[in-house]
Amino acid sequence: AAIEFADGAVWTGAAGSTHPAGLDVGRAMVTDDLFNIASITKSFTAGLILNLVDEGLVSLDDSFETWVPGGHARGAEISVRQLLKHTAGVPEHTMTTEFQANYGGTWTDEELLALVANLDLVNEPGAAVAYSNSHFVMLSLVAEAAAGMPWRNELAERLLAPLGLEDTTVPSVGDGW
């Protein structure tokens, strides 16, 4: 953790021990240890989508089908706004049998979407809130289609670099959300 005070002084601290995924197991944490942005990816993806909306490249009312034709059986009924608000009703890809059987595997966004593309929705689009990582996989595909470049590159170029987030990296394909 780091705190920057009004006078410019900075306090940093670390607690706990390292996690088996990628770091030496059992070692005490230090302040310059790096982590995958994991679920915070959703916040960055939402920021990227809103950046594209501000530029007029995407509308919150656009359907998923507009950007990813054939990507989801009910894509024409699902809006960008619903994906952002977790009200699109798309099931959680991490709960599918296929994903659970290969949880640590390498998955592209397209492969993750394919796991749920033909499943029944958990609610009608816009009817209820149902948290789903699948919504943000779909938004990454919208961003990629709208920007014309890989989502990870666009995120780095539009948000991370301008904000000076030099130690924040976007997961590579297969690193997961």
mmCIF file with all atom_site columns, C-alpha atoms in Angstrom, residues 36-169:
data_model
loop_
_atom_site.group_PDB
_atom_site.id
_atom_site.type_symbol
_atom_site.label_atom_id
_atom_site.label_alt_id
_atom_site.label_comp_id
_atom_site.label_asym_id
_atom_site.label_entity_id
_atom_site.label_seq_id
_atom_site.pdbx_PDB_ins_code
_atom_site.Cartn_x
_atom_site.Cartn_y
_atom_site.Cartn_z
_atom_site.occupancy
_atom_site.B_iso_or_equiv
_atom_site.pdbx_formal_charge
_atom_site.auth_seq_id
_atom_site.auth_comp_id
_atom_site.auth_asym_id
_atom_site.auth_atom_id
_atom_site.pdbx_PDB_model_num
ATOM 1   C CA . ASN A 1 36  ? -2.052  -9.175  -11.846 1.00 0.00 ? 36  ASN A CA 1
ATOM 2   C CA . ILE A 1 37  ? -4.814  -6.548  -11.847 1.00 0.00 ? 37  ILE A CA 1
ATOM 3   C CA . ALA A 1 38  ? -7.340  -9.441  -11.818 1.00 0.00 ? 38  ALA A CA 1
ATOM 4   C CA . SER A 1 39  ? -10.873 -8.246  -10.980 1.00 0.00 ? 39  SER A CA 1
ATOM 5   C CA . ILE A 1 40  ? -9.774  -4.599  -11.078 1.00 0.00 ? 40  ILE A CA 1
ATOM 6   C CA . THR A 1 41  ? -9.600  -5.243  -14.834 1.00 0.00 ? 41  THR A CA 1
ATOM 7   C CA . LYS A 1 42  ? -13.350 -4.569  -14.802 1.00 0.00 ? 42  LYS A CA 1
ATOM 8   C CA . SER A 1 43  ? -12.834 -1.010  -13.546 1.00 0.00 ? 43  SER A CA 1
ATOM 9   C CA . PHE A 1 44  ? -10.215 -0.354  -16.208 1.00 0.00 ? 44  PHE A CA 1
ATOM 10  C CA . THR A 1 45  ? -12.424 -1.913  -18.907 1.00 0.00 ? 45  THR A CA 1
ATOM 11  C CA . ALA A 1 46  ? -15.362 0.253   -17.819 1.00 0.00 ? 46  ALA A CA 1
ATOM 12  C CA . GLY A 1 47  ? -13.101 3.312   -18.015 1.00 0.00 ? 47  GLY A CA 1
ATOM 13  C CA . LEU A 1 48  ? -11.981 2.324   -21.504 1.00 0.00 ? 48  LEU A CA 1
ATOM 14  C CA . ILE A 1 49  ? -15.577 1.833   -22.673 1.00 0.00 ? 49  ILE A CA 1
ATOM 15  C CA . LEU A 1 50  ? -16.584 5.214   -21.246 1.00 0.00 ? 50  LEU A CA 1
ATOM 16  C CA . ASN A 1 51  ? -13.577 6.777   -22.975 1.00 0.00 ? 51  ASN A CA 1
ATOM 17  C CA . LEU A 1 52  ? -14.808 5.300   -26.261 1.00 0.00 ? 52  LEU A CA 1
ATOM 18  C CA . VAL A 1 53  ? -18.314 6.616   -25.492 1.00 0.00 ? 53  VAL A CA 1
ATOM 19  C CA . ASP A 1 54  ? -16.906 10.118  -24.816 1.00 0.00 ? 54  ASP A CA 1
ATOM 20  C CA . GLU A 1 55  ? -15.157 10.008  -28.192 1.00 0.00 ? 55  GLU A CA 1
ATOM 21  C CA . GLY A 1 56  ? -18.404 9.016   -29.909 1.00 0.00 ? 56  GLY A CA 1
ATOM 22  C CA . LEU A 1 57  ? -17.049 5.652   -31.031 1.00 0.00 ? 57  LEU A CA 1
ATOM 23  C CA . VAL A 1 58  ? -19.471 3.621   -28.892 1.00 0.00 ? 58  VAL A CA 1
ATOM 24  C CA . SER A 1 59  ? -22.933 4.356   -27.524 1.00 0.00 ? 59  SER A CA 1
ATOM 25  C CA . LEU A 1 60  ? -24.136 2.961   -24.211 1.00 0.00 ? 60  LEU A CA 1
ATOM 26  C CA . ASP A 1 61  ? -27.285 1.918   -26.037 1.00 0.00 ? 61  ASP A CA 1
ATOM 27  C CA . ASP A 1 62  ? -25.432 -0.028  -28.743 1.00 0.00 ? 62  ASP A CA 1
ATOM 28  C CA . SER A 1 63  ? -26.236 -3.712  -28.743 1.00 0.00 ? 63  SER A CA 1
ATOM 29  C CA . PHE A 1 64  ? -23.499 -6.259  -28.261 1.00 0.00 ? 64  PHE A CA 1
ATOM 30  C CA . GLU A 1 65  ? -24.480 -7.589  -31.695 1.00 0.00 ? 65  GLU A CA 1
ATOM 31  C CA . THR A 1 66  ? -23.558 -4.214  -33.229 1.00 0.00 ? 66  THR A CA 1
ATOM 32  C CA . TRP A 1 67  ? -19.925 -4.771  -32.263 1.00 0.00 ? 67  TRP A CA 1
ATOM 33  C CA . VAL A 1 68  ? -19.595 -8.549  -32.172 1.00 0.00 ? 68  VAL A CA 1
ATOM 34  C CA . PRO A 1 69  ? -22.008 -9.988  -34.746 1.00 0.00 ? 69  PRO A CA 1
ATOM 35  C CA . GLY A 1 70  ? -22.968 -13.542 -33.848 1.00 0.00 ? 70  GLY A CA 1
ATOM 36  C CA . GLY A 1 71  ? -20.990 -13.375 -30.590 1.00 0.00 ? 71  GLY A CA 1
ATOM 37  C CA . HIS A 1 72  ? -23.953 -14.202 -28.373 1.00 0.00 ? 72  HIS A CA 1
ATOM 38  C CA . ALA A 1 73  ? -27.296 -15.819 -29.137 1.00 0.00 ? 73  ALA A CA 1
ATOM 39  C CA . ARG A 1 74  ? -29.133 -12.841 -27.586 1.00 0.00 ? 74  ARG A CA 1
ATOM 40  C CA . GLY A 1 75  ? -26.539 -10.192 -28.423 1.00 0.00 ? 75  GLY A CA 1
ATOM 41  C CA . ALA A 1 76  ? -29.088 -7.982  -30.220 1.00 0.00 ? 76  ALA A CA 1
ATOM 42  C CA . GLU A 1 77  ? -31.009 -7.612  -26.929 1.00 0.00 ? 77  GLU A CA 1
ATOM 43  C CA . ILE A 1 78  ? -27.985 -6.863  -24.744 1.00 0.00 ? 78  ILE A CA 1
ATOM 44  C CA . SER A 1 79  ? -26.708 -3.286  -24.564 1.00 0.00 ? 79  SER A CA 1
ATOM 45  C CA . VAL A 1 80  ? -23.305 -1.915  -23.631 1.00 0.00 ? 80  VAL A CA 1
ATOM 46  C CA . ARG A 1 81  ? -25.029 -0.145  -20.719 1.00 0.00 ? 81  ARG A CA 1
ATOM 47  C CA . GLN A 1 82  ? -26.442 -3.456  -19.422 1.00 0.00 ? 82  GLN A CA 1
ATOM 48  C CA . LEU A 1 83  ? -23.040 -5.105  -19.651 1.00 0.00 ? 83  LEU A CA 1
ATOM 49  C CA . LEU A 1 84  ? -21.491 -2.256  -17.632 1.00 0.00 ? 84  LEU A CA 1
ATOM 50  C CA . LYS A 1 85  ? -24.244 -2.435  -14.998 1.00 0.00 ? 85  LYS A CA 1
ATOM 51  C CA . HIS A 1 86  ? -24.186 -6.254  -14.717 1.00 0.00 ? 86  HIS A CA 1
ATOM 52  C CA . THR A 1 87  ? -27.810 -6.365  -15.831 1.00 0.00 ? 87  THR A CA 1
ATOM 53  C CA . ALA A 1 88  ? -27.344 -8.178  -19.167 1.00 0.00 ? 88  ALA A CA 1
ATOM 54  C CA . GLY A 1 89  ? -28.046 -11.578 -17.590 1.00 0.00 ? 89  GLY A CA 1
ATOM 55  C CA . VAL A 1 90  ? -25.170 -13.432 -19.237 1.00 0.00 ? 90  VAL A CA 1
ATOM 56  C CA . PRO A 1 91  ? -24.096 -16.422 -17.125 1.00 0.00 ? 91  PRO A CA 1
ATOM 57  C CA . GLU A 1 92  ? -20.732 -16.540 -15.418 1.00 0.00 ? 92  GLU A CA 1
ATOM 58  C CA . HIS A 1 93  ? -18.215 -18.306 -17.691 1.00 0.00 ? 93  HIS A CA 1
ATOM 59  C CA . THR A 1 94  ? -16.118 -19.341 -14.699 1.00 0.00 ? 94  THR A CA 1
ATOM 60  C CA . MET A 1 95  ? -18.979 -21.539 -13.502 1.00 0.00 ? 95  MET A CA 1
ATOM 61  C CA . THR A 1 96  ? -19.243 -23.616 -16.673 1.00 0.00 ? 96  THR A CA 1
ATOM 62  C CA . THR A 1 97  ? -18.143 -27.254 -16.604 1.00 0.00 ? 97  THR A CA 1
ATOM 63  C CA . GLU A 1 98  ? -15.630 -26.602 -19.386 1.00 0.00 ? 98  GLU A CA 1
ATOM 64  C CA . PHE A 1 99  ? -13.965 -23.728 -17.560 1.00 0.00 ? 99  PHE A CA 1
ATOM 65  C CA . GLN A 1 100 ? -13.915 -25.556 -14.219 1.00 0.00 ? 100 GLN A CA 1
ATOM 66  C CA . ALA A 1 101 ? -12.235 -28.543 -15.894 1.00 0.00 ? 101 ALA A CA 1
ATOM 67  C CA . ASN A 1 102 ? -9.420  -26.277 -17.129 1.00 0.00 ? 102 ASN A CA 1
ATOM 68  C CA . TYR A 1 103 ? -9.463  -23.383 -14.657 1.00 0.00 ? 103 TYR A CA 1
ATOM 69  C CA . GLY A 1 104 ? -5.756  -22.647 -15.008 1.00 0.00 ? 104 GLY A CA 1
ATOM 70  C CA . GLY A 1 105 ? -5.754  -23.034 -18.766 1.00 0.00 ? 105 GLY A CA 1
ATOM 71  C CA . THR A 1 106 ? -5.103  -20.488 -21.461 1.00 0.00 ? 106 THR A CA 1
ATOM 72  C CA . TRP A 1 107 ? -8.339  -18.887 -22.700 1.00 0.00 ? 107 TRP A CA 1
ATOM 73  C CA . THR A 1 108 ? -8.907  -16.124 -25.214 1.00 0.00 ? 108 THR A CA 1
ATOM 74  C CA . ASP A 1 109 ? -11.800 -13.720 -24.713 1.00 0.00 ? 109 ASP A CA 1
ATOM 75  C CA . GLU A 1 110 ? -13.559 -15.349 -27.663 1.00 0.00 ? 110 GLU A CA 1
ATOM 76  C CA . GLU A 1 111 ? -13.192 -18.786 -26.100 1.00 0.00 ? 111 GLU A CA 1
ATOM 77  C CA . LEU A 1 112 ? -14.548 -17.545 -22.774 1.00 0.00 ? 112 LEU A CA 1
ATOM 78  C CA . LEU A 1 113 ? -17.539 -15.962 -24.502 1.00 0.00 ? 113 LEU A CA 1
ATOM 79  C CA . ALA A 1 114 ? -18.183 -19.176 -26.444 1.00 0.00 ? 114 ALA A CA 1
ATOM 80  C CA . LEU A 1 115 ? -18.661 -20.991 -23.123 1.00 0.00 ? 115 LEU A CA 1
ATOM 81  C CA . VAL A 1 116 ? -21.813 -18.936 -22.415 1.00 0.00 ? 116 VAL A CA 1
ATOM 82  C CA . ALA A 1 117 ? -22.882 -17.678 -25.850 1.00 0.00 ? 117 ALA A CA 1
ATOM 83  C CA . ASN A 1 118 ? -25.735 -20.151 -26.196 1.00 0.00 ? 118 ASN A CA 1
ATOM 84  C CA . LEU A 1 119 ? -26.700 -20.647 -22.537 1.00 0.00 ? 119 LEU A CA 1
ATOM 85  C CA . ASP A 1 120 ? -29.962 -19.330 -21.143 1.00 0.00 ? 120 ASP A CA 1
ATOM 86  C CA . LEU A 1 121 ? -29.646 -15.906 -19.541 1.00 0.00 ? 121 LEU A CA 1
ATOM 87  C CA . VAL A 1 122 ? -29.930 -15.719 -15.753 1.00 0.00 ? 122 VAL A CA 1
ATOM 88  C CA . ASN A 1 123 ? -32.376 -12.827 -16.194 1.00 0.00 ? 123 ASN A CA 1
ATOM 89  C CA . GLU A 1 124 ? -33.856 -10.878 -19.068 1.00 0.00 ? 124 GLU A CA 1
ATOM 90  C CA . PRO A 1 125 ? -31.510 -8.086  -20.215 1.00 0.00 ? 125 PRO A CA 1
ATOM 91  C CA . GLY A 1 126 ? -31.997 -5.072  -17.957 1.00 0.00 ? 126 GLY A CA 1
ATOM 92  C CA . ALA A 1 127 ? -34.344 -6.851  -15.518 1.00 0.00 ? 127 ALA A CA 1
ATOM 93  C CA . ALA A 1 128 ? -31.979 -7.504  -12.599 1.00 0.00 ? 128 ALA A CA 1
ATOM 94  C CA . VAL A 1 129 ? -28.412 -7.192  -11.406 1.00 0.00 ? 129 VAL A CA 1
ATOM 95  C CA . ALA A 1 130 ? -26.413 -10.416 -11.647 1.00 0.00 ? 130 ALA A CA 1
ATOM 96  C CA . TYR A 1 131 ? -22.638 -10.020 -11.344 1.00 0.00 ? 131 TYR A CA 1
ATOM 97  C CA . SER A 1 132 ? -20.832 -11.804 -14.159 1.00 0.00 ? 132 SER A CA 1
ATOM 98  C CA . ASN A 1 133 ? -17.247 -11.713 -15.368 1.00 0.00 ? 133 ASN A CA 1
ATOM 99  C CA . SER A 1 134 ? -18.688 -12.651 -18.759 1.00 0.00 ? 134 SER A CA 1
ATOM 100 C CA . HIS A 1 135 ? -20.125 -9.146  -19.084 1.00 0.00 ? 135 HIS A CA 1
ATOM 101 C CA . PHE A 1 136 ? -16.644 -7.672  -19.021 1.00 0.00 ? 136 PHE A CA 1
ATOM 102 C CA . VAL A 1 137 ? -15.237 -10.246 -21.410 1.00 0.00 ? 137 VAL A CA 1
ATOM 103 C CA . MET A 1 138 ? -17.967 -9.045  -23.767 1.00 0.00 ? 138 MET A CA 1
ATOM 104 C CA . LEU A 1 139 ? -17.071 -5.390  -23.118 1.00 0.00 ? 139 LEU A CA 1
ATOM 105 C CA . SER A 1 140 ? -13.419 -6.095  -23.926 1.00 0.00 ? 140 SER A CA 1
ATOM 106 C CA . LEU A 1 141 ? -14.568 -7.443  -27.286 1.00 0.00 ? 141 LEU A CA 1
ATOM 107 C CA . VAL A 1 142 ? -16.710 -4.329  -27.861 1.00 0.00 ? 142 VAL A CA 1
ATOM 108 C CA . ALA A 1 143 ? -13.722 -2.108  -27.058 1.00 0.00 ? 143 ALA A CA 1
ATOM 109 C CA . GLU A 1 144 ? -11.478 -4.079  -29.388 1.00 0.00 ? 144 GLU A CA 1
ATOM 110 C CA . ALA A 1 145 ? -13.982 -3.882  -32.250 1.00 0.00 ? 145 ALA A CA 1
ATOM 111 C CA . ALA A 1 146 ? -14.656 -0.167  -31.732 1.00 0.00 ? 146 ALA A CA 1
ATOM 112 C CA . ALA A 1 147 ? -11.001 0.820   -31.403 1.00 0.00 ? 147 ALA A CA 1
ATOM 113 C CA . GLY A 1 148 ? -9.710  -1.517  -34.084 1.00 0.00 ? 148 GLY A CA 1
ATOM 114 C CA . MET A 1 149 ? -6.857  -2.804  -31.965 1.00 0.00 ? 149 MET A CA 1
ATOM 115 C CA . PRO A 1 150 ? -6.427  -5.384  -29.206 1.00 0.00 ? 150 PRO A CA 1
ATOM 116 C CA . TRP A 1 151 ? -8.222  -4.464  -25.989 1.00 0.00 ? 151 TRP A CA 1
ATOM 117 C CA . ARG A 1 152 ? -5.060  -4.787  -23.920 1.00 0.00 ? 152 ARG A CA 1
ATOM 118 C CA . ASN A 1 153 ? -3.138  -2.391  -26.191 1.00 0.00 ? 153 ASN A CA 1
ATOM 119 C CA . GLU A 1 154 ? -6.001  0.104   -26.242 1.00 0.00 ? 154 GLU A CA 1
ATOM 120 C CA . LEU A 1 155 ? -6.293  0.014   -22.459 1.00 0.00 ? 155 LEU A CA 1
ATOM 121 C CA . ALA A 1 156 ? -2.570  0.631   -22.053 1.00 0.00 ? 156 ALA A CA 1
ATOM 122 C CA . GLU A 1 157 ? -2.561  3.454   -24.611 1.00 0.00 ? 157 GLU A CA 1
ATOM 123 C CA . ARG A 1 158 ? -5.763  5.248   -23.559 1.00 0.00 ? 158 ARG A CA 1
ATOM 124 C CA . LEU A 1 159 ? -5.678  4.821   -19.777 1.00 0.00 ? 159 LEU A CA 1
ATOM 125 C CA . LEU A 1 160 ? -2.558  3.349   -18.240 1.00 0.00 ? 160 LEU A CA 1
ATOM 126 C CA . ALA A 1 161 ? 0.087   5.424   -20.028 1.00 0.00 ? 161 ALA A CA 1
ATOM 127 C CA . PRO A 1 162 ? -1.730  8.802   -19.757 1.00 0.00 ? 162 PRO A CA 1
ATOM 128 C CA . LEU A 1 163 ? -2.320  8.185   -16.043 1.00 0.00 ? 163 LEU A CA 1
ATOM 129 C CA . GLY A 1 164 ? 1.332   7.305   -15.480 1.00 0.00 ? 164 GLY A CA 1
ATOM 130 C CA . LEU A 1 165 ? 0.472   3.826   -14.214 1.00 0.00 ? 165 LEU A CA 1
ATOM 131 C CA . GLU A 1 166 ? 3.877   2.438   -15.141 1.00 0.00 ? 166 GLU A CA 1
ATOM 132 C CA . ASP A 1 167 ? 3.678   -0.582  -12.827 1.00 0.00 ? 167 ASP A CA 1
ATOM 133 C CA . THR A 1 168 ? 0.171   -1.557  -13.906 1.00 0.00 ? 168 THR A CA 1
ATOM 134 C CA . THR A 1 169 ? 0.119   -4.180  -16.617 1.00 0.00 ? 169 THR A CA 1
#
